[in-house]
PDB file of C-alpha atoms in Angstrom:
ATOM      1  CA  MET A   1     110.517 100.986 133.481  1.00 43.00           C
ATOM      2  CA  ARG A   2     113.517 100.098 131.344  1.00 46.00           C
ATOM      3  CA  ASN A   3     115.807  99.341 134.256  1.00 48.00           C
ATOM      4  CA  GLN A   4     113.190  97.490 136.285  1.00 50.00           C
ATOM      5  CA  LYS A   5     113.492  93.736 136.519  1.00 53.00           C
ATOM      6  CA  ARG A   6     110.669  91.558 135.270  1.00 46.00           C
ATOM      7  CA  PRO A   7     108.972  89.306 137.765  1.00 50.00           C
ATOM      8  CA  PRO A   8     110.249  85.725 137.342  1.00 50.00           C
ATOM      9  CA  ASN A   9     106.889  84.472 136.031  1.00 49.00           C
ATOM     10  CA  GLU A  10     106.524  87.255 133.394  1.00 47.00           C
ATOM     11  CA  LEU A  11     107.655  86.360 129.889  1.00 44.00           C
ATOM     12  CA  PRO A  12     109.648  88.733 127.662  1.00 45.00           C
ATOM     13  CA  PRO A  13     107.789  90.315 124.712  1.00 48.00           C
ATOM     14  CA  ILE A  14     109.115  87.773 122.193  1.00 44.00           C
ATOM     15  CA  SER A  15     107.492  84.991 124.199  1.00 43.00           C
ATOM     16  CA  TRP A  16     104.213  86.900 124.347  1.00 44.00           C
ATOM     17  CA  THR A  17     104.230  86.997 120.586  1.00 44.00           C
ATOM     18  CA  ARG A  18     105.017  83.284 120.319  1.00 44.00           C
ATOM     19  CA  GLU A  19     102.061  82.529 122.577  1.00 45.00           C
ATOM     20  CA  MET A  20      99.819  84.546 120.232  1.00 45.00           C
ATOM     21  CA  GLY A  21     100.897  82.432 117.259  1.00 46.00           C
ATOM     22  CA  GLY A  22     103.839  84.282 115.761  1.00 46.00           C
ATOM     23  CA  PHE A  23     107.456  85.170 116.261  1.00 44.00           C
ATOM     24  CA  PHE A  24     109.532  88.227 115.483  1.00 44.00           C
ATOM     25  CA  MET A  25     111.806  88.231 112.496  1.00 44.00           C
ATOM     26  CA  SER A  26     113.078  91.579 111.250  1.00 47.00           C
ATOM     27  CA  GLY A  27     110.606  93.408 113.470  1.00 48.00           C
ATOM     28  CA  ARG A  28     107.433  91.855 112.044  1.00 50.00           C
ATOM     29  CA  PRO A  29     105.439  89.042 113.623  1.00 53.00           C
ATOM     30  CA  LEU A  30     104.859  85.937 111.556  1.00 72.00           C
ATOM     31  CA  TYR A  31     101.809  83.808 112.234  1.00 75.00           C
ATOM     32  CA  ASP A  32     101.489  80.057 111.814  1.00 76.00           C
ATOM     33  CA  ALA A  33      98.886  78.328 109.658  1.00 76.00           C
ATOM     34  CA  GLY A  34      96.687  77.596 112.692  1.00 82.00           C
ATOM     35  CA  VAL A  35      96.211  81.303 113.394  1.00 85.00           C
ATOM     36  CA  ARG A  36      95.369  81.986 109.745  1.00 84.00           C
ATOM     37  CA  ARG A  37      92.884  79.074 109.711  1.00 85.00           C
ATOM     38  CA  ARG A  38      91.269  80.386 112.912  1.00 87.00           C
ATOM     39  CA  ALA A  39      90.875  83.794 111.256  1.00 88.00           C
ATOM     40  CA  VAL A  40      89.050  82.147 108.324  1.00 87.00           C
ATOM     41  CA  GLU A  41      86.794  80.196 110.705  1.00 89.00           C
ATOM     42  CA  LEU A  42      85.856  83.439 112.459  1.00 90.00           C
ATOM     43  CA  TYR A  43      85.219  85.073 109.088  1.00 87.00           C
ATOM     44  CA  GLU A  44      82.951  82.201 108.056  1.00 88.00           C
ATOM     45  CA  GLU A  45      81.065  82.613 111.353  1.00 90.00           C
ATOM     46  CA  GLY A  46      80.302  86.180 110.269  1.00 90.00           C
ATOM     47  CA  HIS A  47      82.791  88.189 112.303  1.00 88.00           C
ATOM     48  CA  GLY A  48      84.324  91.376 110.901  1.00 88.00           C
ATOM     49  CA  ARG A  49      88.014  92.035 110.360  1.00 86.00           C
ATOM     50  CA  ASP A  50      88.396  94.130 113.492  1.00 89.00           C
ATOM     51  CA  VAL A  51      86.904  91.412 115.709  1.00 90.00           C
ATOM     52  CA  ILE A  52      88.969  88.704 114.010  1.00 90.00           C
ATOM     53  CA  ALA A  53      92.139  90.769 114.426  1.00 89.00           C
ATOM     54  CA  TYR A  54      91.405  91.201 118.137  1.00 90.00           C
ATOM     55  CA  LEU A  55      90.610  87.505 118.672  1.00 89.00           C
ATOM     56  CA  VAL A  56      93.672  86.104 116.872  1.00 88.00           C
ATOM     57  CA  GLY A  57      96.044  88.852 118.060  1.00 87.00           C
ATOM     58  CA  ALA A  58      97.085  90.086 114.622  1.00 86.00           C
ATOM     59  CA  PRO A  59      96.898  93.549 113.060  1.00 88.00           C
ATOM     60  CA  GLU A  60      93.745  94.286 111.078  1.00 89.00           C
ATOM     61  CA  GLY A  61      95.779  94.905 107.900  1.00 86.00           C
ATOM     62  CA  THR A  62      97.287  91.437 108.193  1.00 85.00           C
ATOM     63  CA  VAL A  63      93.848  89.883 108.666  1.00 88.00           C
ATOM     64  CA  ARG A  64      92.611  91.790 105.594  1.00 87.00           C
ATOM     65  CA  LYS A  65      95.424  90.283 103.494  1.00 84.00           C
ATOM     66  CA  TRP A  66      94.646  86.794 104.810  1.00 83.00           C
ATOM     67  CA  LEU A  67      90.969  87.167 103.944  1.00 84.00           C
ATOM     68  CA  ASP A  68      91.798  88.521 100.471  1.00 81.00           C
ATOM     69  CA  THR A  69      93.995  85.483  99.891  1.00 79.00           C
ATOM     70  CA  TYR A  70      91.340  83.130 101.233  1.00 80.00           C
ATOM     71  CA  ARG A  71      88.606  84.608  99.036  1.00 80.00           C
ATOM     72  CA  SER A  72      90.899  84.655  95.996  1.00 73.00           C
ATOM     73  CA  VAL A  73      92.630  81.284  96.057  1.00 72.00           C
ATOM     74  CA  GLY A  74      91.208  79.341  99.004  1.00 74.00           C
ATOM     75  CA  ILE A  75      92.263  77.981 102.357  1.00 74.00           C
ATOM     76  CA  GLY A  76      95.019  75.771 100.923  1.00 70.00           C
ATOM     77  CA  ALA A  77      97.000  78.716  99.624  1.00 67.00           C
ATOM     78  CA  LEU A  78      96.380  80.686 102.809  1.00 68.00           C
ATOM     79  CA  ALA A  79      97.668  77.832 104.959  1.00 66.00           C
ATOM     80  CA  ALA A  80     100.751  77.471 102.739  1.00 64.00           C
ATOM     81  CA  MET A  81     101.649  81.169 102.940  1.00 67.00           C
ATOM     82  CA  GLY A  82     105.235  81.717 103.999  1.00 62.00           C
ATOM     83  CA  ALA A  83     106.247  78.080 103.424  1.00 59.00           C
ATOM     84  CA  LYS A  84     107.844  78.644 100.029  1.00 62.00           C
ATOM     85  CA  LYS A  85     107.937  81.708  97.859  1.00 68.00           C
ATOM     86  CA  LYS A  86     105.924  81.126  94.706  1.00 73.00           C
ATOM     87  CA  THR A  87     107.318  82.481  91.459  1.00 81.00           C
ATOM     88  CA  TYR A  88     105.183  83.800  88.633  1.00 84.00           C
ATOM     89  CA  SER A  89     105.962  84.036  84.935  1.00 87.00           C
ATOM     90  CA  PHE A  90     106.458  87.351  83.190  1.00 87.00           C
ATOM     91  CA  ASP A  91     103.218  86.811  81.239  1.00 90.00           C
ATOM     92  CA  THR A  92     101.217  86.198  84.435  1.00 88.00           C
ATOM     93  CA  LYS A  93     102.640  89.341  86.039  1.00 90.00           C
ATOM     94  CA  VAL A  94     101.817  91.505  83.019  1.00 89.00           C
ATOM     95  CA  ALA A  95      98.324  90.022  82.635  1.00 91.00           C
ATOM     96  CA  ALA A  96      97.502  90.526  86.321  1.00 90.00           C
ATOM     97  CA  VAL A  97      98.773  94.102  86.325  1.00 91.00           C
ATOM     98  CA  ARG A  98      96.891  94.955  83.125  1.00 91.00           C
ATOM     99  CA  ALA A  99      93.715  93.441  84.584  1.00 91.00           C
ATOM    100  CA  VAL A 100      93.958  95.891  87.477  1.00 90.00           C
ATOM    101  CA  GLU A 101      95.262  98.901  85.535  1.00 89.00           C
ATOM    102  CA  ASP A 102      93.404  98.614  82.221  1.00 88.00           C
ATOM    103  CA  GLU A 103      90.340  96.485  82.933  1.00 88.00           C
ATOM    104  CA  GLY A 104      89.506  97.950  86.343  1.00 86.00           C
ATOM    105  CA  SER A 105      89.711  94.686  88.317  1.00 87.00           C
ATOM    106  CA  THR A 106      90.341  94.914  92.036  1.00 87.00           C
ATOM    107  CA  VAL A 107      93.486  93.388  93.534  1.00 86.00           C
ATOM    108  CA  PRO A 108      91.536  90.452  95.094  1.00 83.00           C
ATOM    109  CA  GLU A 109      89.792  89.810  91.756  1.00 85.00           C
ATOM    110  CA  ALA A 110      93.113  89.732  89.916  1.00 87.00           C
ATOM    111  CA  MET A 111      94.546  87.425  92.601  1.00 83.00           C
ATOM    112  CA  ALA A 112      91.668  84.986  92.107  1.00 81.00           C
ATOM    113  CA  ARG A 113      91.795  85.155  88.305  1.00 85.00           C
ATOM    114  CA  PHE A 114      95.542  84.531  88.025  1.00 84.00           C
ATOM    115  CA  GLY A 115      96.088  82.330  91.113  1.00 81.00           C
ATOM    116  CA  ILE A 116      98.265  84.835  92.959  1.00 82.00           C
ATOM    117  CA  VAL A 117      98.612  83.753  96.574  1.00 77.00           C
ATOM    118  CA  SER A 118      99.377  87.108  98.217  1.00 76.00           C
ATOM    119  CA  SER A 119      98.524  90.708  97.465  1.00 80.00           C
ATOM    120  CA  SER A 120     102.083  91.853  98.293  1.00 82.00           C
ATOM    121  CA  PRO A 121     103.749  90.765  95.041  1.00 86.00           C
ATOM    122  CA  LEU A 122     100.847  92.061  92.964  1.00 87.00           C
ATOM    123  CA  ARG A 123     101.096  95.469  94.622  1.00 89.00           C
ATOM    124  CA  LYS A 124     104.873  95.515  93.957  1.00 91.00           C
ATOM    125  CA  TRP A 125     104.244  94.627  90.301  1.00 90.00           C
ATOM    126  CA  LEU A 126     101.693  97.425  90.018  1.00 90.00           C
ATOM    127  CA  LYS A 127     104.214  99.934  91.366  1.00 91.00           C
ATOM    128  CA  ALA A 128     106.985  98.665  89.068  1.00 90.00           C
ATOM    129  CA  TYR A 129     104.619  98.711  86.069  1.00 90.00           C
ATOM    130  CA  ARG A 130     103.579 102.300  86.768  1.00 89.00           C
ATOM    131  CA  GLU A 131     107.207 103.386  87.067  1.00 89.00           C
ATOM    132  CA  GLY A 132     108.784 101.392  84.229  1.00 87.00           C
ATOM    133  CA  GLY A 133     106.129  99.719  82.122  1.00 87.00           C
ATOM    134  CA  PRO A 134     105.918  96.002  81.366  1.00 86.00           C
ATOM    135  CA  GLU A 135     109.705  95.644  81.012  1.00 87.00           C
ATOM    136  CA  ALA A 136     110.058  96.419  84.730  1.00 87.00           C
ATOM    137  CA  LEU A 137     108.319  93.094  85.424  1.00 86.00           C
ATOM    138  CA  ARG A 138     110.903  90.988  83.589  1.00 86.00           C
ATOM    139  CA  PRO A 139     112.926  88.677  85.848  1.00 83.00           C
ATOM    140  CA  LYS A 140     116.346  89.989  86.768  1.00 81.00           C
ATOM    141  CA  PRO A 141     119.293  87.737  85.860  1.00 79.00           C
ATOM    142  CA  LYS A 142     120.908  86.111  88.862  1.00 79.00           C
ATOM    143  CA  GLY A 143     124.576  85.703  89.545  1.00 77.00           C
ATOM    144  CA  ARG A 144     127.583  87.522  88.219  1.00 73.00           C
ATOM    145  CA  PRO A 145     127.147  89.367  84.917  1.00 71.00           C
ATOM    146  CA  LYS A 146     128.797  87.648  81.955  1.00 72.00           C
ATOM    147  CA  GLY A 147     131.170  90.530  81.315  1.00 67.00           C
ATOM    148  CA  ALA A 148     132.510  90.549  84.866  1.00 62.00           C
ATOM    149  CA  LYS A 149     136.192  89.850  85.219  1.00 66.00           C
ATOM    150  CA  ALA A 150     137.342  86.701  86.936  1.00 64.00           C
ATOM    151  CA  ALA A 151     139.741  86.867  89.848  1.00 67.00           C
ATOM    152  CA  PRO A 152     143.179  88.007  88.642  1.00 71.00           C
ATOM    153  CA  GLY A 153     145.836  85.371  88.233  1.00 77.00           C
ATOM    154  CA  PRO A 154     149.132  85.367  90.095  1.00 86.00           C
ATOM    155  CA  MET A 155     150.946  88.727  90.002  1.00 85.00           C
ATOM    156  CA  THR A 156     154.424  89.172  88.648  1.00 91.00           C
ATOM    157  CA  ARG A 157     157.181  90.360  90.965  1.00 92.00           C
ATOM    158  CA  GLU A 158     157.014  93.803  89.371  1.00 93.00           C
ATOM    159  CA  GLN A 159     153.221  94.018  89.999  1.00 92.00           C
ATOM    160  CA  GLU A 160     153.669  92.951  93.617  1.00 92.00           C
ATOM    161  CA  LEU A 161     156.316  95.641  94.177  1.00 94.00           C
ATOM    162  CA  GLU A 162     154.167  98.279  92.466  1.00 94.00           C
ATOM    163  CA  ARG A 163     151.215  97.404  94.673  1.00 93.00           C
ATOM    164  CA  ARG A 164     153.417  97.562  97.782  1.00 95.00           C
ATOM    165  CA  VAL A 165     154.771 101.002  96.766  1.00 96.00           C
ATOM    166  CA  GLN A 166     151.179 102.276  96.292  1.00 95.00           C
ATOM    167  CA  LYS A 167     150.208 100.966  99.717  1.00 95.00           C
ATOM    168  CA  LEU A 168     153.232 102.565 101.389  1.00 95.00           C
ATOM    169  CA  GLU A 169     152.574 105.882  99.622  1.00 95.00           C
ATOM    170  CA  ALA A 170     148.971 105.842 100.863  1.00 94.00           C
ATOM    171  CA  GLU A 171     150.116 105.085 104.433  1.00 94.00           C
ATOM    172  CA  ASN A 172     152.700 107.883 104.216  1.00 94.00           C
ATOM    173  CA  ALA A 173     150.077 110.391 102.998  1.00 93.00           C
ATOM    174  CA  TYR A 174     147.738 109.354 105.805  1.00 93.00           C
ATOM    175  CA  LEU A 175     150.448 109.796 108.459  1.00 94.00           C
ATOM    176  CA  LYS A 176     151.419 113.222 107.095  1.00 94.00           C
ATOM    177  CA  LYS A 177     147.789 114.349 107.168  1.00 93.00           C
ATOM    178  CA  SER A 178     147.361 113.006 110.702  1.00 92.00           C
ATOM    179  CA  ILE A 179     150.483 114.835 111.921  1.00 94.00           C
ATOM    180  CA  ALA A 180     149.324 118.078 110.273  1.00 93.00           C
ATOM    181  CA  LEU A 181     145.872 117.826 111.888  1.00 92.00           C
ATOM    182  CA  LYS A 182     147.376 117.183 115.327  1.00 92.00           C
ATOM    183  CA  ALA A 183     149.728 120.148 114.937  1.00 92.00           C
ATOM    184  CA  GLU A 184     146.815 122.383 113.900  1.00 91.00           C
ATOM    185  CA  LYS A 185     144.798 121.228 116.909  1.00 90.00           C
ATOM    186  CA  ARG A 186     147.712 121.977 119.250  1.00 90.00           C
ATOM    187  CA  SER A 187     148.150 125.463 117.811  1.00 89.00           C
ATOM    188  CA  ARG A 188     144.403 126.208 118.228  1.00 88.00           C
ATOM    189  CA  THR A 189     144.572 125.017 121.840  1.00 87.00           C
ATOM    190  CA  ALA A 190     147.636 127.178 122.485  1.00 85.00           C
ATOM    191  CA  ARG A 191     145.878 130.241 120.963  1.00 84.00           C
ATOM    192  CA  ARG A 192     142.840 129.695 123.206  1.00 83.00           C
ATOM    193  CA  ARG A 193     145.016 129.489 126.300  1.00 81.00           C
ATOM    194  CA  ARG A 194     146.690 132.820 125.406  1.00 79.00           C
ATOM    195  CA  SER A 195     143.329 134.555 124.919  1.00 70.00           C
TER     196      SER A 195
END
């Protein structure tokens, strides 16, 4: 099957996915807002997740996430999914996680209460909170740490020569090791031939 040619009118798998409303990026299909809206329409008509997944050509788990988002924050947020990553404050993260962990709220309930667009970040926060407490939810500083050294300035002639000597010594050690390994290989081959 692998070496067989496709008929000229058959599209490659990536095109099949595009026709179904998504495209592959890092192995996962992404679906446009129209597909997500169609899933909500089918839900409002009374269809179950499995039927909706079949009709829109998306996995049932993906449809479940869409419907959780729709029920929690509405069609606007569902349609905007994937357009721009929304950021949440430390306080919102902690409050949402504590609502689930301490108060017994479900993930969709916490999403609705705190305006969280997707269940994915909330689930990541829950995992981080369980492993490291509330401090694990603090934003990580971006960029180079303040204590990091800047690029070194121009080297003196002595430093340049020292660096060159180190490089030549490393090359010399490598060549010696390579010669020794080749000699050992030749001696093993010679011993095998004698046997």
